[in-house]
Amino acid sequence: MPSMDIHAINAFKPIRFVAKSEVRSWPIFGWMALQLRTVFIRRDSQRHAHLVVGEMSRELKSDSICIFPEGTSTDGVSVRPFKPNLFESAIVGNIPVCSLAIRYISKETGLRTDAAAFVGDMGLLESMSKILRSRNLIVELSFFPTPITSSEQILDRKYLAQYSENLIRSHLEAA
């Protein structure tokens, strides 16, 4: 769960998130996740993922929920393949999907920076320290439309995941 991404998105619009169940026990961030009514998922359990999809499809009737379909944090240079499982909740609930790309830019250079990256064996405190030292950080949120489909085209979770991944990858490569 990319912690800086969550704050950036919430600054734009308060929203619920999906996070791995371990986040619940993280100092400070676990408490914050609970306050945001985060949906926690056990990544090692297909059965639990199926239950979460059902819960999310019901919740999506009244709340927006943000997922991070790469399933891990990256440095933001490239996009990893999107996991389609949680897109199923939008299909089940007949809810549109809005894709979002996040870029961090140095105010000093105007170039992409990895100051907010939370990757590899980096610890939470190391990540926070790195962010706090980067006082000239700009966050760019780019939103993309829901896919337009013809009546013959059936939306499924794999299509939605691939569509979102392609939009975000193209945007970040062009930037």
mmCIF file of C-alpha atoms in Angstrom:
data_model
loop_
_atom_site.group_PDB
_atom_site.id
_atom_site.type_symbol
_atom_site.label_atom_id
_atom_site.label_comp_id
_atom_site.label_asym_id
_atom_site.label_seq_id
_atom_site.Cartn_x
_atom_site.Cartn_y
_atom_site.Cartn_z
ATOM 1 C CA MET A 1 0.000 0.000 0.000
ATOM 2 C CA PRO A 2 1.863 3.078 -1.197
ATOM 3 C CA SER A 3 1.457 5.409 1.772
ATOM 4 C CA MET A 4 2.226 8.686 -0.032
ATOM 5 C CA ASP A 5 -0.162 7.756 -2.851
ATOM 6 C CA ILE A 6 -2.979 7.371 -0.346
ATOM 7 C CA HIS A 7 -2.391 10.828 1.109
ATOM 8 C CA ALA A 8 -2.187 12.367 -2.369
ATOM 9 C CA ILE A 9 -5.451 10.762 -3.481
ATOM 10 C CA ASN A 10 -7.204 11.616 -0.206
ATOM 11 C CA ALA A 11 -6.099 15.245 -0.495
ATOM 12 C CA PHE A 12 -7.965 15.350 -3.811
ATOM 13 C CA LYS A 13 -11.009 13.359 -2.694
ATOM 14 C CA PRO A 14 -11.554 11.377 0.491
ATOM 15 C CA ILE A 15 -11.956 7.762 -0.540
ATOM 16 C CA ARG A 16 -11.714 4.227 0.819
ATOM 17 C CA PHE A 17 -8.822 1.941 -0.075
ATOM 18 C CA VAL A 18 -7.979 -1.731 -0.268
ATOM 19 C CA ALA A 19 -4.801 -2.801 1.509
ATOM 20 C CA LYS A 20 -3.042 -5.991 2.453
ATOM 21 C CA SER A 21 -4.090 -7.180 5.898
ATOM 22 C CA GLU A 22 -0.614 -6.540 7.375
ATOM 23 C CA VAL A 23 -1.149 -2.776 7.065
ATOM 24 C CA ARG A 24 -3.688 -2.963 9.905
ATOM 25 C CA SER A 25 -0.827 -3.610 12.380
ATOM 26 C CA TRP A 26 1.530 -0.876 11.085
ATOM 27 C CA PRO A 27 2.209 1.936 13.563
ATOM 28 C CA ILE A 28 0.274 5.117 12.724
ATOM 29 C CA PHE A 29 -0.646 3.956 9.199
ATOM 30 C CA GLY A 30 -2.674 1.030 10.493
ATOM 31 C CA TRP A 31 -4.708 3.393 12.648
ATOM 32 C CA MET A 32 -5.088 5.823 9.728
ATOM 33 C CA ALA A 33 -6.207 2.974 7.456
ATOM 34 C CA LEU A 34 -8.904 2.034 9.955
ATOM 35 C CA GLN A 35 -10.091 5.663 10.101
ATOM 36 C CA LEU A 36 -10.383 5.658 6.296
ATOM 37 C CA ARG A 37 -12.513 2.496 6.507
ATOM 38 C CA THR A 38 -9.932 0.585 4.487
ATOM 39 C CA VAL A 39 -10.923 -2.811 3.165
ATOM 40 C CA PHE A 40 -8.228 -5.284 4.240
ATOM 41 C CA ILE A 41 -7.418 -8.345 2.161
ATOM 42 C CA ARG A 42 -5.343 -11.420 2.938
ATOM 43 C CA ARG A 43 -3.273 -11.836 -0.200
ATOM 44 C CA ASP A 44 -2.486 -15.473 0.583
ATOM 45 C CA SER A 45 -6.142 -16.550 0.454
ATOM 46 C CA GLN A 46 -8.215 -16.858 -2.734
ATOM 47 C CA ARG A 47 -11.288 -17.501 -0.590
ATOM 48 C CA HIS A 48 -10.754 -14.260 1.333
ATOM 49 C CA ALA A 49 -10.221 -12.353 -1.930
ATOM 50 C CA HIS A 50 -13.562 -13.698 -3.184
ATOM 51 C CA LEU A 51 -15.296 -12.516 0.024
ATOM 52 C CA VAL A 52 -13.675 -9.077 -0.287
ATOM 53 C CA VAL A 53 -14.891 -8.765 -3.904
ATOM 54 C CA GLY A 54 -18.447 -9.407 -2.698
ATOM 55 C CA GLU A 55 -18.086 -6.877 0.127
ATOM 56 C CA MET A 56 -16.610 -4.279 -2.232
ATOM 57 C CA SER A 57 -19.355 -4.701 -4.840
ATOM 58 C CA ARG A 58 -21.949 -3.906 -2.141
ATOM 59 C CA GLU A 59 -19.916 -0.966 -0.768
ATOM 60 C CA LEU A 60 -19.408 0.494 -4.258
ATOM 61 C CA LYS A 61 -23.131 1.279 -4.396
ATOM 62 C CA SER A 62 -22.518 4.149 -1.947
ATOM 63 C CA ASP A 63 -18.726 4.623 -1.681
ATOM 64 C CA SER A 64 -15.790 4.866 -4.034
ATOM 65 C CA ILE A 65 -12.955 2.434 -3.328
ATOM 66 C CA CYS A 66 -9.415 2.781 -4.628
ATOM 67 C CA ILE A 67 -7.370 -0.295 -5.474
ATOM 68 C CA PHE A 68 -3.689 -0.575 -6.354
ATOM 69 C CA PRO A 69 -3.873 -3.357 -8.967
ATOM 70 C CA GLU A 70 -0.115 -3.842 -9.302
ATOM 71 C CA GLY A 71 -0.291 -5.468 -5.876
ATOM 72 C CA THR A 72 3.009 -3.916 -4.801
ATOM 73 C CA SER A 73 4.824 -0.607 -4.658
ATOM 74 C CA THR A 74 7.199 0.467 -7.421
ATOM 75 C CA ASP A 75 9.528 3.363 -8.094
ATOM 76 C CA GLY A 76 7.032 4.822 -10.578
ATOM 77 C CA VAL A 77 9.297 4.471 -13.610
ATOM 78 C CA SER A 78 7.390 1.540 -15.044
ATOM 79 C CA VAL A 79 4.042 -0.157 -14.554
ATOM 80 C CA ARG A 80 3.863 -3.757 -13.422
ATOM 81 C CA PRO A 81 1.113 -6.050 -14.719
ATOM 82 C CA PHE A 82 -2.243 -5.335 -13.114
ATOM 83 C CA LYS A 83 -3.918 -8.129 -11.178
ATOM 84 C CA PRO A 84 -7.545 -8.297 -12.328
ATOM 85 C CA ASN A 85 -9.143 -9.887 -9.225
ATOM 86 C CA LEU A 86 -10.396 -6.748 -7.471
ATOM 87 C CA PHE A 87 -11.792 -5.309 -10.725
ATOM 88 C CA GLU A 88 -14.437 -8.033 -10.383
ATOM 89 C CA SER A 89 -16.198 -5.964 -7.700
ATOM 90 C CA ALA A 90 -16.935 -3.220 -10.258
ATOM 91 C CA ILE A 91 -18.286 -5.799 -12.710
ATOM 92 C CA VAL A 92 -20.506 -7.442 -10.071
ATOM 93 C CA GLY A 93 -21.775 -4.077 -8.835
ATOM 94 C CA ASN A 94 -22.121 -2.643 -12.367
ATOM 95 C CA ILE A 95 -19.983 0.329 -11.293
ATOM 96 C CA PRO A 96 -17.755 2.365 -13.657
ATOM 97 C CA VAL A 97 -13.986 2.219 -13.176
ATOM 98 C CA CYS A 98 -11.905 5.392 -13.201
ATOM 99 C CA SER A 99 -8.176 4.861 -13.774
ATOM 100 C CA LEU A 100 -5.600 7.110 -12.138
ATOM 101 C CA ALA A 101 -1.870 7.631 -12.740
ATOM 102 C CA ILE A 102 0.279 9.194 -10.031
ATOM 103 C CA ARG A 103 3.596 10.927 -10.678
ATOM 104 C CA TYR A 104 5.907 12.673 -8.236
ATOM 105 C CA ILE A 105 7.851 15.603 -9.634
ATOM 106 C CA SER A 106 10.682 17.632 -8.135
ATOM 107 C CA LYS A 107 9.682 21.295 -7.962
ATOM 108 C CA GLU A 108 13.386 22.186 -8.365
ATOM 109 C CA THR A 109 14.059 20.208 -11.566
ATOM 110 C CA GLY A 110 10.577 19.665 -12.997
ATOM 111 C CA LEU A 111 11.511 16.001 -13.487
ATOM 112 C CA ARG A 112 10.099 12.772 -12.083
ATOM 113 C CA THR A 113 11.505 11.862 -8.684
ATOM 114 C CA ASP A 114 11.479 8.646 -6.694
ATOM 115 C CA ALA A 115 11.397 10.523 -3.368
ATOM 116 C CA ALA A 116 8.020 8.984 -2.538
ATOM 117 C CA ALA A 117 8.893 5.466 -3.721
ATOM 118 C CA PHE A 118 8.356 2.707 -1.156
ATOM 119 C CA VAL A 119 10.099 -0.282 -2.721
ATOM 120 C CA GLY A 120 12.185 -3.343 -2.024
ATOM 121 C CA ASP A 121 13.244 -3.888 1.583
ATOM 122 C CA MET A 122 12.698 -0.224 2.431
ATOM 123 C CA GLY A 123 11.191 0.196 5.861
ATOM 124 C CA LEU A 124 8.289 2.474 6.676
ATOM 125 C CA LEU A 125 10.441 4.889 8.695
ATOM 126 C CA GLU A 126 13.053 5.066 5.929
ATOM 127 C CA SER A 127 10.329 5.853 3.414
ATOM 128 C CA MET A 128 8.807 8.578 5.605
ATOM 129 C CA SER A 129 12.212 10.109 6.259
ATOM 130 C CA LYS A 130 12.930 10.251 2.532
ATOM 131 C CA ILE A 131 9.594 11.963 1.854
ATOM 132 C CA LEU A 132 10.062 14.489 4.670
ATOM 133 C CA ARG A 133 13.501 15.449 3.319
ATOM 134 C CA SER A 134 11.933 16.147 -0.097
ATOM 135 C CA ARG A 135 10.234 19.427 0.657
ATOM 136 C CA ASN A 136 9.835 20.418 -3.002
ATOM 137 C CA LEU A 137 7.661 17.521 -4.069
ATOM 138 C CA ILE A 138 4.765 17.945 -6.501
ATOM 139 C CA VAL A 139 2.149 15.222 -6.888
ATOM 140 C CA GLU A 140 0.451 14.902 -10.269
ATOM 141 C CA LEU A 141 -2.814 12.945 -10.415
ATOM 142 C CA SER A 142 -4.048 12.107 -13.930
ATOM 143 C CA PHE A 143 -7.542 10.650 -14.265
ATOM 144 C CA PHE A 144 -8.724 8.627 -17.247
ATOM 145 C CA PRO A 145 -12.251 7.856 -18.433
ATOM 146 C CA THR A 146 -14.210 4.669 -18.022
ATOM 147 C CA PRO A 147 -13.942 2.455 -21.109
ATOM 148 C CA ILE A 148 -16.655 2.975 -23.703
ATOM 149 C CA THR A 149 -17.983 -0.340 -24.933
ATOM 150 C CA SER A 150 -20.387 -1.428 -27.626
ATOM 151 C CA SER A 151 -23.407 -3.541 -26.757
ATOM 152 C CA GLU A 152 -21.627 -6.646 -28.085
ATOM 153 C CA GLN A 153 -18.515 -6.116 -26.001
ATOM 154 C CA ILE A 154 -18.658 -7.745 -22.603
ATOM 155 C CA LEU A 155 -16.710 -6.056 -19.850
ATOM 156 C CA ASP A 156 -14.823 -8.413 -17.624
ATOM 157 C CA ARG A 157 -12.210 -7.962 -14.920
ATOM 158 C CA LYS A 158 -9.314 -8.906 -17.214
ATOM 159 C CA TYR A 159 -10.393 -6.361 -19.809
ATOM 160 C CA LEU A 160 -10.759 -3.623 -17.174
ATOM 161 C CA ALA A 161 -7.354 -4.429 -15.678
ATOM 162 C CA GLN A 162 -5.663 -4.418 -19.102
ATOM 163 C CA TYR A 163 -7.466 -1.237 -20.175
ATOM 164 C CA SER A 164 -6.394 0.604 -17.000
ATOM 165 C CA GLU A 165 -2.844 -0.728 -17.175
ATOM 166 C CA ASN A 166 -2.454 0.380 -20.811
ATOM 167 C CA LEU A 167 -3.803 3.886 -20.114
ATOM 168 C CA ILE A 168 -1.518 4.427 -17.143
ATOM 169 C CA ARG A 169 1.547 2.883 -18.827
ATOM 170 C CA SER A 170 1.072 5.075 -21.940
ATOM 171 C CA HIS A 171 0.658 8.185 -19.827
ATOM 172 C CA LEU A 172 3.722 7.571 -17.684
ATOM 173 C CA GLU A 173 5.895 6.633 -20.678
ATOM 174 C CA ALA A 174 4.855 9.815 -22.491
ATOM 175 C CA ALA A 175 5.594 11.982 -19.463
#
